[in-house]
mmCIF file of C-alpha atoms in Angstrom:
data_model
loop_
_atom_site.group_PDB
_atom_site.id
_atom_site.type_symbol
_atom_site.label_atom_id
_atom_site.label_comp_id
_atom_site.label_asym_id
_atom_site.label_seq_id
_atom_site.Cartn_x
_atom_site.Cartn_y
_atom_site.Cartn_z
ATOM 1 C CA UNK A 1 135.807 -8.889 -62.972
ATOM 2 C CA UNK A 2 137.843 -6.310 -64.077
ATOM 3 C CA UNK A 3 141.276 -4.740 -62.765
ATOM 4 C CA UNK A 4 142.656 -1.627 -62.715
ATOM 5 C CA UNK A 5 146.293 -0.963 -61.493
ATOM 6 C CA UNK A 6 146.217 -3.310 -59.672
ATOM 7 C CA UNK A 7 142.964 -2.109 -58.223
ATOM 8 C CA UNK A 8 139.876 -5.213 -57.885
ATOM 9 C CA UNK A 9 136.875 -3.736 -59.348
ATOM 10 C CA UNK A 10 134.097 -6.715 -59.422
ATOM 11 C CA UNK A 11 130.892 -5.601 -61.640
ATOM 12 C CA UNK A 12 128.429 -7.632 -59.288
ATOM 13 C CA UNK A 13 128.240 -9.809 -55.832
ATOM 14 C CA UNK A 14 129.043 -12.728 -58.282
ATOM 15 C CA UNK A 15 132.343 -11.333 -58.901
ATOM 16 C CA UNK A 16 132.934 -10.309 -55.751
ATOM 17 C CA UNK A 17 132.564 -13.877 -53.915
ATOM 18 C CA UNK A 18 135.070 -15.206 -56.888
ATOM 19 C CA UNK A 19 137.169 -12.480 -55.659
ATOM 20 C CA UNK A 20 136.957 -12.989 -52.186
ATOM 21 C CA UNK A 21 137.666 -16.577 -51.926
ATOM 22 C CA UNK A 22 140.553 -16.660 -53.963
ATOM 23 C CA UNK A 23 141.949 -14.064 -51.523
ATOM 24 C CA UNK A 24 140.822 -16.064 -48.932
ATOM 25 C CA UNK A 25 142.552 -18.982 -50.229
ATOM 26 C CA UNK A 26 145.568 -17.133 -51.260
ATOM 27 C CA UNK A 27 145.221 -15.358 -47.913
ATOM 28 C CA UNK A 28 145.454 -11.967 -49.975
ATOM 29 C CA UNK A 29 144.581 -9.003 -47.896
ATOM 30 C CA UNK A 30 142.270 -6.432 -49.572
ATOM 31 C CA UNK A 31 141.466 -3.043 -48.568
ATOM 32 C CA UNK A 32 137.866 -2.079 -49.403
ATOM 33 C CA UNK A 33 136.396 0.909 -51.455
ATOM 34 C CA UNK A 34 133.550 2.527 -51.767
ATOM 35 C CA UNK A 35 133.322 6.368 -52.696
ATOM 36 C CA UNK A 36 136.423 6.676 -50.334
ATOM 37 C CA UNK A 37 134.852 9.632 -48.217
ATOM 38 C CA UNK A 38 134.411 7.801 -44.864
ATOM 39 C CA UNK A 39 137.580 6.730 -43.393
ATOM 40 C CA UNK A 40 141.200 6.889 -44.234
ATOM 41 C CA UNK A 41 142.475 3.696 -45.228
ATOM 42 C CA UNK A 42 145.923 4.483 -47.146
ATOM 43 C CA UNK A 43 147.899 3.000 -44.268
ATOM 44 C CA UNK A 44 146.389 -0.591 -45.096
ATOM 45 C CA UNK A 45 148.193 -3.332 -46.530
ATOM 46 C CA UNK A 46 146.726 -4.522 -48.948
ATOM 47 C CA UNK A 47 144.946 -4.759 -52.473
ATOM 48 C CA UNK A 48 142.213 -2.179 -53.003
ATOM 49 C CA UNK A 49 138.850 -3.894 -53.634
ATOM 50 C CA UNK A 50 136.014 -1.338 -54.917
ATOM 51 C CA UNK A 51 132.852 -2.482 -54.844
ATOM 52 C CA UNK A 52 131.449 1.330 -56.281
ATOM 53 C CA UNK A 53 129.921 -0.825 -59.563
ATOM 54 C CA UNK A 54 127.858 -3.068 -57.357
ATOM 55 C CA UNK A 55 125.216 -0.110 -57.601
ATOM 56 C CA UNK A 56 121.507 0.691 -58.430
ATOM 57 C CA UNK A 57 118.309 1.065 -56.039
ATOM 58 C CA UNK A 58 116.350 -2.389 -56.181
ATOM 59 C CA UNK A 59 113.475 -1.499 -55.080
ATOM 60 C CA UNK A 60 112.200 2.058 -53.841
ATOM 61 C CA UNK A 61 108.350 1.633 -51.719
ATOM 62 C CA UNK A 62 107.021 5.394 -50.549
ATOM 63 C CA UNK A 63 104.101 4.055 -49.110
ATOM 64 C CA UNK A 64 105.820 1.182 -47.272
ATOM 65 C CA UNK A 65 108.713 3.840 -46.427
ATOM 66 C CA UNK A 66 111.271 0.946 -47.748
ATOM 67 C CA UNK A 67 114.467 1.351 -49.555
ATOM 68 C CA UNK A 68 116.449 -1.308 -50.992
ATOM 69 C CA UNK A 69 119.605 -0.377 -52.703
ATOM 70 C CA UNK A 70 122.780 -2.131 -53.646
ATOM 71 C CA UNK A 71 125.454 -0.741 -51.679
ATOM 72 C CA UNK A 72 127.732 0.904 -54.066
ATOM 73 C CA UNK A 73 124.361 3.442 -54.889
ATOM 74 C CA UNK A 74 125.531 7.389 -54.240
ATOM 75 C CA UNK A 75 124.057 9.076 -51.281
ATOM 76 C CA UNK A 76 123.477 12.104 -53.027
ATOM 77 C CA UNK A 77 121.618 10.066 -55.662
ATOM 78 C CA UNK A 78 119.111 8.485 -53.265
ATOM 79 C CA UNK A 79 118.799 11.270 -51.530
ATOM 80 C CA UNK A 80 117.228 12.718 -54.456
ATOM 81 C CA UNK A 81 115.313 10.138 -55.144
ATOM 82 C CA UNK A 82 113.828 10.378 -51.616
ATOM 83 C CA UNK A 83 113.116 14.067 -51.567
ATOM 84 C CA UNK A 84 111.596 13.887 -54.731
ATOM 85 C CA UNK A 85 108.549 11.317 -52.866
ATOM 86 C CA UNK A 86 108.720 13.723 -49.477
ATOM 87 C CA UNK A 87 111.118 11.276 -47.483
ATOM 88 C CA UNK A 88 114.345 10.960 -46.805
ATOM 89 C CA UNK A 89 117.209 9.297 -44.821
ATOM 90 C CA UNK A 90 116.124 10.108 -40.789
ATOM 91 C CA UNK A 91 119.726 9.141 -40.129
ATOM 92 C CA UNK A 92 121.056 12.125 -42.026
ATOM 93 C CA UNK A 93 124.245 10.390 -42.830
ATOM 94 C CA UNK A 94 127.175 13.146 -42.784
ATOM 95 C CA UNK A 95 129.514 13.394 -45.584
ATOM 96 C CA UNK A 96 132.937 13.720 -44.585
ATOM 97 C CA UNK A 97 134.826 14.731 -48.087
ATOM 98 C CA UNK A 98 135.286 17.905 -47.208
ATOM 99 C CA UNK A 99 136.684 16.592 -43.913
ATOM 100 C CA UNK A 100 138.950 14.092 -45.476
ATOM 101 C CA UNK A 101 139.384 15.418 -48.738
ATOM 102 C CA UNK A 102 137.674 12.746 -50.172
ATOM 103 C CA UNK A 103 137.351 12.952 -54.212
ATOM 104 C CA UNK A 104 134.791 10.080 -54.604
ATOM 105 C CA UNK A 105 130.777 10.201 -54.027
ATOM 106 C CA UNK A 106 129.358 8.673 -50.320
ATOM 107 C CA UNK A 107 127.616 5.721 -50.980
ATOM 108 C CA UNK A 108 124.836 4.279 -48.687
ATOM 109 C CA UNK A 109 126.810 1.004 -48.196
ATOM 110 C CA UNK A 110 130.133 3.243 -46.868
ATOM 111 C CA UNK A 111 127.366 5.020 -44.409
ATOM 112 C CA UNK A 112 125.951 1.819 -43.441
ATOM 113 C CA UNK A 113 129.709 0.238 -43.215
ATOM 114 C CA UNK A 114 130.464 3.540 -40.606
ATOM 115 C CA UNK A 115 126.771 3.873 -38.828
ATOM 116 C CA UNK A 116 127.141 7.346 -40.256
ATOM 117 C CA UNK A 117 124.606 9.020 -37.755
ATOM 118 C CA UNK A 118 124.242 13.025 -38.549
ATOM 119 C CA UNK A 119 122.986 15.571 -35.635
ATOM 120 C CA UNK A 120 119.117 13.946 -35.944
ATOM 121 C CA UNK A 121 120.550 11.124 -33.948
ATOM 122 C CA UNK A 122 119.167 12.643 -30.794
ATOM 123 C CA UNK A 123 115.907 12.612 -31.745
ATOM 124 C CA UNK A 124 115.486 9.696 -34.999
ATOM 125 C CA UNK A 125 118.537 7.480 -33.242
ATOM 126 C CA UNK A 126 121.128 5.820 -35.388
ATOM 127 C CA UNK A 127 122.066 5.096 -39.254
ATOM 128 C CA UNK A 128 121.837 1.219 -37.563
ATOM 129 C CA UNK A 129 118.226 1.894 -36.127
ATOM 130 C CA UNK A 130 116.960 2.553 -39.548
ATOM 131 C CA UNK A 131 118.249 -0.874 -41.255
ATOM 132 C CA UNK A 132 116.171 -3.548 -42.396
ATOM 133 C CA UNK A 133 118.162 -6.026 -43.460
ATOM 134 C CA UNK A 134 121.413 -6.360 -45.889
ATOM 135 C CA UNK A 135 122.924 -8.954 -47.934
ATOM 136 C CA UNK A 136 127.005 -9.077 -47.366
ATOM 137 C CA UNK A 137 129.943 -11.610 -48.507
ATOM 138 C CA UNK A 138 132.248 -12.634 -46.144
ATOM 139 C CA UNK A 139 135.997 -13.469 -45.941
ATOM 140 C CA UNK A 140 135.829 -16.776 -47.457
ATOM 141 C CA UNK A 141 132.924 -15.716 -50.144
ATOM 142 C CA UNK A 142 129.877 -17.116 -48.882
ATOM 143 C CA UNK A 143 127.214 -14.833 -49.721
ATOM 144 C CA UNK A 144 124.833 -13.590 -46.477
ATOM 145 C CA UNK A 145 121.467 -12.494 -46.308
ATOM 146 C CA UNK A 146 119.733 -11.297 -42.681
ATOM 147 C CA UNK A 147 116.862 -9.439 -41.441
ATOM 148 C CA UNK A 148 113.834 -8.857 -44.050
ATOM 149 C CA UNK A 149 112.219 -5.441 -46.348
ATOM 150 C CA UNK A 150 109.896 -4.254 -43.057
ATOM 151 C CA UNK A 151 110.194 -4.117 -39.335
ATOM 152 C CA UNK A 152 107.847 -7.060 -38.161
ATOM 153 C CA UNK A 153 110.046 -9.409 -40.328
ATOM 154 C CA UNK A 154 113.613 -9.109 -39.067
ATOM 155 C CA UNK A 155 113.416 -12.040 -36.989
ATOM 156 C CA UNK A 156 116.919 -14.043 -35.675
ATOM 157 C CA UNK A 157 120.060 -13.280 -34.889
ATOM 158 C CA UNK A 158 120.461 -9.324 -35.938
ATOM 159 C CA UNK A 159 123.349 -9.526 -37.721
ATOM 160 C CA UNK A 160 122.471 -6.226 -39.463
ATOM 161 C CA UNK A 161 123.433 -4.197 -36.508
ATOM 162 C CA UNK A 162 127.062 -6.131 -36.025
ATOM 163 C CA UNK A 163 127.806 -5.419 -39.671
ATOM 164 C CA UNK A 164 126.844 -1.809 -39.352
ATOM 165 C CA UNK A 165 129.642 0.228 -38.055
ATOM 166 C CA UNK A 166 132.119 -2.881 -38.574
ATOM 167 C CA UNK A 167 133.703 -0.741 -41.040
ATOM 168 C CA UNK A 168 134.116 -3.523 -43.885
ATOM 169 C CA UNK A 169 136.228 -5.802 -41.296
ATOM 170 C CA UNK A 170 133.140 -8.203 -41.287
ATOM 171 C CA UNK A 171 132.046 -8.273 -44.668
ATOM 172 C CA UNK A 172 131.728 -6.709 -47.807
ATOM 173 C CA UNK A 173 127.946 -5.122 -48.135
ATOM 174 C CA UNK A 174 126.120 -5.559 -51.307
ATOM 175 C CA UNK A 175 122.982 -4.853 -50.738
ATOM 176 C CA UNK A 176 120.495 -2.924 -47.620
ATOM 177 C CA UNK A 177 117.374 -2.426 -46.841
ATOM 178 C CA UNK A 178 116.336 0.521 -45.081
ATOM 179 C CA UNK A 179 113.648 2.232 -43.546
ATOM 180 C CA UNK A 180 112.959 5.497 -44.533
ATOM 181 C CA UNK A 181 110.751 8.193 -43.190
ATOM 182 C CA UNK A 182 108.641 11.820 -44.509
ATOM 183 C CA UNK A 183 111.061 14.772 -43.950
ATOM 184 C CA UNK A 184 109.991 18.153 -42.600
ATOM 185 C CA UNK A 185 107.909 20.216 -43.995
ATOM 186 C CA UNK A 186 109.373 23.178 -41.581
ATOM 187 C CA UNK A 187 111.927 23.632 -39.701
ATOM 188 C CA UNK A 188 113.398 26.484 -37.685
ATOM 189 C CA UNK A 189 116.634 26.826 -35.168
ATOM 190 C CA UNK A 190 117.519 29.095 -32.406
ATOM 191 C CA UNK A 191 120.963 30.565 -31.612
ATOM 192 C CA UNK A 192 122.328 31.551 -28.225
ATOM 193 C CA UNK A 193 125.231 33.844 -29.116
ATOM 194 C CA UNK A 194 128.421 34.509 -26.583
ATOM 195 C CA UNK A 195 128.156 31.074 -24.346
ATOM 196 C CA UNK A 196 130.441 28.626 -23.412
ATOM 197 C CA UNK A 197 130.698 25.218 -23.676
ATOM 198 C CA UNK A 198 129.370 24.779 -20.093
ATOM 199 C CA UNK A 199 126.582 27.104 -20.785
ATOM 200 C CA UNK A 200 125.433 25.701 -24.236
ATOM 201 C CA UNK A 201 125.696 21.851 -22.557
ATOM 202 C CA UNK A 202 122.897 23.320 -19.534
ATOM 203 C CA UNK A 203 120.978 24.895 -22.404
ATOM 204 C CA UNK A 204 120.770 21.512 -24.376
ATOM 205 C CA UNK A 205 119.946 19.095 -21.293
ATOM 206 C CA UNK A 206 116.909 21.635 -20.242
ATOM 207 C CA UNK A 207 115.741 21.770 -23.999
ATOM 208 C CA UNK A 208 116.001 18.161 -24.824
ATOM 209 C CA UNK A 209 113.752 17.245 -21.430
ATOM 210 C CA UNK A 210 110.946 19.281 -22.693
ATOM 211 C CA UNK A 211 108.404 17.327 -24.890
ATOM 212 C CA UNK A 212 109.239 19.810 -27.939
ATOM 213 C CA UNK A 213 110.940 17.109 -29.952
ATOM 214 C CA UNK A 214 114.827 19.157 -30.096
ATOM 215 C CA UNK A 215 116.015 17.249 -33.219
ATOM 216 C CA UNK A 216 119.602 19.154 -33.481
ATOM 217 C CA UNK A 217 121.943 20.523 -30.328
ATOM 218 C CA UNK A 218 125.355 21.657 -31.704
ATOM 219 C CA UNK A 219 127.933 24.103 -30.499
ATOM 220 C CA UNK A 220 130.417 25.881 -32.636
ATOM 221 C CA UNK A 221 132.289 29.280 -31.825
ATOM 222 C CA UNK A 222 130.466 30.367 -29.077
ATOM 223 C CA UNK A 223 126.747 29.487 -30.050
ATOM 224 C CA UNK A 224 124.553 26.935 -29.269
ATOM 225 C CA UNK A 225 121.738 25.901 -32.022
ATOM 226 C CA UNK A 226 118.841 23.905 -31.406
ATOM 227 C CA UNK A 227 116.960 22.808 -34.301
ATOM 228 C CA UNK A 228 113.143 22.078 -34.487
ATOM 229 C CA UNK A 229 111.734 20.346 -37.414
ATOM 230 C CA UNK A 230 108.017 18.657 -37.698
ATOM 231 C CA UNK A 231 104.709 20.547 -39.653
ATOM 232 C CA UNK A 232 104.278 24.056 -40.153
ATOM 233 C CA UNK A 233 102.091 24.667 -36.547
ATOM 234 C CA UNK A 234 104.383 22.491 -34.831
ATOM 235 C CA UNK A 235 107.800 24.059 -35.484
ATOM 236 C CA UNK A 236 105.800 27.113 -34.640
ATOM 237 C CA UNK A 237 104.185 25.834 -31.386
ATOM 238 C CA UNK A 238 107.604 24.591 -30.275
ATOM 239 C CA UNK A 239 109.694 27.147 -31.430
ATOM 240 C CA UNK A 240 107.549 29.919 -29.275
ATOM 241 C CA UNK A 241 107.509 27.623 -26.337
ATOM 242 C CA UNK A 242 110.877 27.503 -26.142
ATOM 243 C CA UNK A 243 111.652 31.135 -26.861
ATOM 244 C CA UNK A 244 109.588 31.487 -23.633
ATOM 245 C CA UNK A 245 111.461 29.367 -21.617
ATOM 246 C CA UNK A 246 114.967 30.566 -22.733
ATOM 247 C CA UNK A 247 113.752 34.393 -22.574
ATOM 248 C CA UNK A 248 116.634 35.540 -20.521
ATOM 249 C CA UNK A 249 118.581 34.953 -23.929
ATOM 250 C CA UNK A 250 119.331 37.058 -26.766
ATOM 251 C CA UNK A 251 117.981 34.558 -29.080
ATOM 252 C CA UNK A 252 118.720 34.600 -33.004
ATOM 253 C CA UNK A 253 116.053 32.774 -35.058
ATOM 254 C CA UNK A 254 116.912 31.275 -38.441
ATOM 255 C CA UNK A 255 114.126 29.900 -40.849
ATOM 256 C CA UNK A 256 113.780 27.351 -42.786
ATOM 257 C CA UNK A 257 116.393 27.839 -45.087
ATOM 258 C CA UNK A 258 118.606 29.169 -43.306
ATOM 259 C CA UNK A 259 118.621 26.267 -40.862
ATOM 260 C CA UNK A 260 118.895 23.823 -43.859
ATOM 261 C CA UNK A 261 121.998 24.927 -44.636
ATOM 262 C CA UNK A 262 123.644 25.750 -40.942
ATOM 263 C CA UNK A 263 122.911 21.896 -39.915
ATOM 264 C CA UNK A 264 124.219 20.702 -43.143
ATOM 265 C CA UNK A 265 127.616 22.499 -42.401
ATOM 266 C CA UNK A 266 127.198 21.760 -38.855
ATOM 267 C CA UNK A 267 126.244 17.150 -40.001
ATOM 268 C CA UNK A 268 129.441 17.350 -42.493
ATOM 269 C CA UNK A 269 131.848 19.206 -39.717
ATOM 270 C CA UNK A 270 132.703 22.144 -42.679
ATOM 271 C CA UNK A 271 134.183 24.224 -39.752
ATOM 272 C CA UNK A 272 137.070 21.812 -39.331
ATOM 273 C CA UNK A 273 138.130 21.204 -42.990
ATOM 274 C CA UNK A 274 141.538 21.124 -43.107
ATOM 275 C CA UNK A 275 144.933 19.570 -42.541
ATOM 276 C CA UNK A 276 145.053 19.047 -38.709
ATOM 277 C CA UNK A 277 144.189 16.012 -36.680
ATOM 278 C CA UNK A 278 140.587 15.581 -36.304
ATOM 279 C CA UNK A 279 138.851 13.444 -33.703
ATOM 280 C CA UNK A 280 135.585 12.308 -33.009
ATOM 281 C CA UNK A 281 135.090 11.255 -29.158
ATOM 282 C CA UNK A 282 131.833 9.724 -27.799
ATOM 283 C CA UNK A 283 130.576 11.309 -24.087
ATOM 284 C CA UNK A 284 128.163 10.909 -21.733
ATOM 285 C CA UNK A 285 126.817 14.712 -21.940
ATOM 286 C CA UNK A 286 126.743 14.865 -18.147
ATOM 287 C CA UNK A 287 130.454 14.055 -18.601
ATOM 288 C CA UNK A 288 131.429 16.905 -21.503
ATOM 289 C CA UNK A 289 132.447 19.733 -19.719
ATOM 290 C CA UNK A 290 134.815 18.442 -18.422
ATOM 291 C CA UNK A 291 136.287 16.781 -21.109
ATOM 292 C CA UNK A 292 136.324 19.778 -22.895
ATOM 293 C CA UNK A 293 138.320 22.024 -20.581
ATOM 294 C CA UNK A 294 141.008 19.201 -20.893
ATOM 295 C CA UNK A 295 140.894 19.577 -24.881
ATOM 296 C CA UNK A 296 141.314 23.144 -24.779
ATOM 297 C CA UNK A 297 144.475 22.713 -22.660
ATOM 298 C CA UNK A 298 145.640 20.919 -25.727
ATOM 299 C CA UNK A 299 145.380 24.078 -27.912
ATOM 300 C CA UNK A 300 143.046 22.983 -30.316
ATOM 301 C CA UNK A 301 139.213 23.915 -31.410
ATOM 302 C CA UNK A 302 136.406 21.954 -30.054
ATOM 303 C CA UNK A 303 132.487 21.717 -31.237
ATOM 304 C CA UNK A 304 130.076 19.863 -29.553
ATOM 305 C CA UNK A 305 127.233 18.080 -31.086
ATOM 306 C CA UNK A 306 124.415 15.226 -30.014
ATOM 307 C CA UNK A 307 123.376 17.561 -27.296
ATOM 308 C CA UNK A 308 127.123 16.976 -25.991
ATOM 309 C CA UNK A 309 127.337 13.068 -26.496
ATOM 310 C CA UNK A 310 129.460 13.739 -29.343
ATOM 311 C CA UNK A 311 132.600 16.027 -29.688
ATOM 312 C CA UNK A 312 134.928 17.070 -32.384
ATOM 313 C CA UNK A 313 138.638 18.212 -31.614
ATOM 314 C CA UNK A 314 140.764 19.733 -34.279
ATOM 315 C CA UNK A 315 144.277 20.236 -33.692
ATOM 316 C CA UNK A 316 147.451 18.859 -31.220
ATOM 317 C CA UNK A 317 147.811 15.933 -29.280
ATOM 318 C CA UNK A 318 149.228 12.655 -28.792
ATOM 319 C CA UNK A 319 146.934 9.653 -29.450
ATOM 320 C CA UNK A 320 147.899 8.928 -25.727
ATOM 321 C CA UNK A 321 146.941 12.062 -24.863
ATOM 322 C CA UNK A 322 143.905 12.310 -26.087
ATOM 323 C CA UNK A 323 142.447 9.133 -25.225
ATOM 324 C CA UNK A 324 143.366 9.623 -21.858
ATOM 325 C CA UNK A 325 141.374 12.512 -21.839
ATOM 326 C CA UNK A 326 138.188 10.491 -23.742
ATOM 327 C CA UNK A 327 139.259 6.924 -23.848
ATOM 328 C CA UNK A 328 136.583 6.627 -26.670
ATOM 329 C CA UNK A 329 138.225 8.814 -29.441
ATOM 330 C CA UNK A 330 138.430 7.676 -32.981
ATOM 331 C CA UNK A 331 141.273 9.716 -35.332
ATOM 332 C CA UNK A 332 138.968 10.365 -37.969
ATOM 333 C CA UNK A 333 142.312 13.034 -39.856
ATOM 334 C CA UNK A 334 145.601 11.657 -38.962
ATOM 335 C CA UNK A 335 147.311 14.747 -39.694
ATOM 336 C CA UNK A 336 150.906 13.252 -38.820
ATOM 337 C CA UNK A 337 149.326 11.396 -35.707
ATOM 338 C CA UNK A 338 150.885 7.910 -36.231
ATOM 339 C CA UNK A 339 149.116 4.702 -33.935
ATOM 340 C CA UNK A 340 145.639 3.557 -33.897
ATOM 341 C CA UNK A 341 142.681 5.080 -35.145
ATOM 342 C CA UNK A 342 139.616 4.024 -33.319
ATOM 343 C CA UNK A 343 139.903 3.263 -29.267
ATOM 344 C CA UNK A 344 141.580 0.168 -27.852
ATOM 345 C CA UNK A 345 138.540 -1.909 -26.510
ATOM 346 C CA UNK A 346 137.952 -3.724 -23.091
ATOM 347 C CA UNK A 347 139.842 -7.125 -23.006
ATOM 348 C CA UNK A 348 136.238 -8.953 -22.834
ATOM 349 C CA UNK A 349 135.180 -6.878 -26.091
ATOM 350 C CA UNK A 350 138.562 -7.471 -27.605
ATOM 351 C CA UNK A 351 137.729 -11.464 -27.654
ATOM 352 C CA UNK A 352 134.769 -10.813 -28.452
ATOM 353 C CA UNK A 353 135.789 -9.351 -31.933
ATOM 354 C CA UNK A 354 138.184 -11.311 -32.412
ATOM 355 C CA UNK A 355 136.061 -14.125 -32.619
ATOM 356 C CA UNK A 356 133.433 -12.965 -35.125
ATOM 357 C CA UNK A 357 136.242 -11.663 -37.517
ATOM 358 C CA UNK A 358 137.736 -15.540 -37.085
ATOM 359 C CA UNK A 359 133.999 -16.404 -37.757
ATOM 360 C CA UNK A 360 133.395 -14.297 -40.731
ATOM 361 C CA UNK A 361 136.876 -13.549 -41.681
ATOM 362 C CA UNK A 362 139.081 -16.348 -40.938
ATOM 363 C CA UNK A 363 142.106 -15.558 -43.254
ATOM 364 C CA UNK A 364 141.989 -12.073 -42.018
ATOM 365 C CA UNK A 365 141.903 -10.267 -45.633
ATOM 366 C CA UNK A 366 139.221 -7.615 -44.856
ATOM 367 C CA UNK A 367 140.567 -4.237 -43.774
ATOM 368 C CA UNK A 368 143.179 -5.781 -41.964
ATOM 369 C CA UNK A 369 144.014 -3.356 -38.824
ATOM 370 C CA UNK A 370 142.132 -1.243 -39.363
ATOM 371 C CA UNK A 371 140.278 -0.700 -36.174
ATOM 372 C CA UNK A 372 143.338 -2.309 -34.063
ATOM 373 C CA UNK A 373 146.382 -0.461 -35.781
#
């Protein structure tokens, strides 16, 4: 184990259960590290813990479409790694540095920590629906193993999915296992230019209820995109079916290209890089529009993406505000905004938590507050 400034930095999981429960002991709170580019965590007491050097793929399978990589592993590096076989991360985890102004790298244990779940959500699901297993070390240093390297052997009590999106409060990840799938050969996206919100959300509900597998549905500035990805005949099929149906648009095509890099703007929220406050709010779709005419009253910029299940604001407004407009808003950019950054839960969900972070956390050391402060 080695420390810097005051800074934890253990080499291996070894270290890192040493570390762990003599915090635990010591009740020593710890705020935990990985490339840094997911969430702000400045505001938490404690002693920063990164866990970047607990790194390296394990074990890389293309023709059992299995991944296995210790959690401090870059994203961009196994990304590469991936396209290099013709696969890649379904999940398309976003990265956020340009968002937060993150100087590290993402690693896959950060995206797994956040169930960091990019515009394919719609159509692959979520960063949590593509995990195999993971190994983890709780508050008091016991190291964890659950789930298994392929689908038919996660068996028990999934405690893969409560880790993912627990956002280090849990555990400290070491080590995943996840399933990975072929990318696509083509892809292709449409644009409908000078729409609304109201318009773009009728245009996404009557494109993702036709069976041509719509795996993006974003709007930004007055344009909806819908992105179609699969082999070369496919995208083509698809892409003139739906031209058909939407014919009454002007419709802008984009190729493959092209599309590559709009949904890679569109996954990392580029368009709202800045200073202001920046929140995330989960929707029913059938529920956006009007959510979204109360956000503009606000005075900030709004894009919609998940087919309008997920919305970004950017700019004024009271915590109270806001989640009184969408009670499930997370502050992913403070930007001055001072109170809690992810949603208050429901009082039965609030035991609920509290009791697995007494059962995996009892000396409360892991990110304490925050996802209650």
């Amino acid at each position: 184990m080695t420390t810097i400034i005051d800074q934890l930095a253990p080499a291996d999981e070894a270290e890192l259960s040493e570390i762990l429960t003599a915090a635990s002991g010591d009740r020593q709170p710890l705020r935990i590290l990985g490339g840094g580019t997911r969430t702000e965590t400045a505001h938490i007491a404690g002693t920063p813990l990164d866990v970047s050097a607990i790194s390296g793929v394990v074990t890389y399978e293309p023709g059992e479409m299995t991944l296995i990589a210790r959690a401090g592993t870059p994203l961009p590096e196994i990304e590469a790694m991936l396209e290099a076989e013709g696969q890649s991360l379904a999940f398309e985890p976003p990265d956020l540095r340009g968002v937060l102004g993150g100087r590290g790298i993402p690693t896959i244990g950060g995206a797994i920590a956040a169930n960091a779940s990019g515009p394919r959500r719609i159509r692959t699901g979520a960063c949590r629906d593509h995990l195999l297993g993971l190994r983890f070390v709780d508050g008091p240093g016991r190291i964890l193993r659950n789930g298994g390297r392929v689908m038919k052997n996660v068996t028990g009590l999934d405690l893969s999915r409560l880790l993912c999106g627990s956002h280090g409060t849990l555990g400290v990840l070491t080590e995943v296992a996840i399933k990975t799938l072929p990318h696509a050969q083509a892809r292709a996206t449409l644009g409908f230019h000078g729409i609304d919100e109201l318009r773009a959300l009728g245009i996404f509900s009557k494109a993702l209820a036709t069976p041509y597998e719509v795996s993006g549905a974003a709007f930004l500035d007055g344009t909806a995109w819908l992105r179609i990805e699969g082999l070369p005949p496919q995208v083509e099929y698809r892409q003139q079916r739906l031209l058909e149906m939407f014919g009454a648009h002007d419709i802008q095509t984009l190729d493959g290209a092209a599309t590559r890099e709009l949904w890679r703007g569109l996954r990392d929220v580029a368009h709202f890089a800045g200073d202001l406050p920046l929140w995330r709010i989960l929707v029913k779709p059938t529920d956006a529009a009007a959510i979204v005419a109360r956000l503009h009253d606000l005075g900030g910029q709004v894009s919609l993406d998940w087919g309008g299940g997920l919305i970004w604001y950017c700019g004024p407004g009271e915590a109270s505000s806001l989640r009184q407009i969408a009670p499930h808003a997370t502050l992913v950019r403070r930007g001055g905004v001072p109170g809690p950054a992810f949603p208050p839960e429901a009082p039965a969900i609030t035991r609920l938590s509290q009791e697995l972070r007494r059962r995996f956390d009892p000396a409360g050391i892991l990110n304490p507050g925050l996802m209650d402060s």
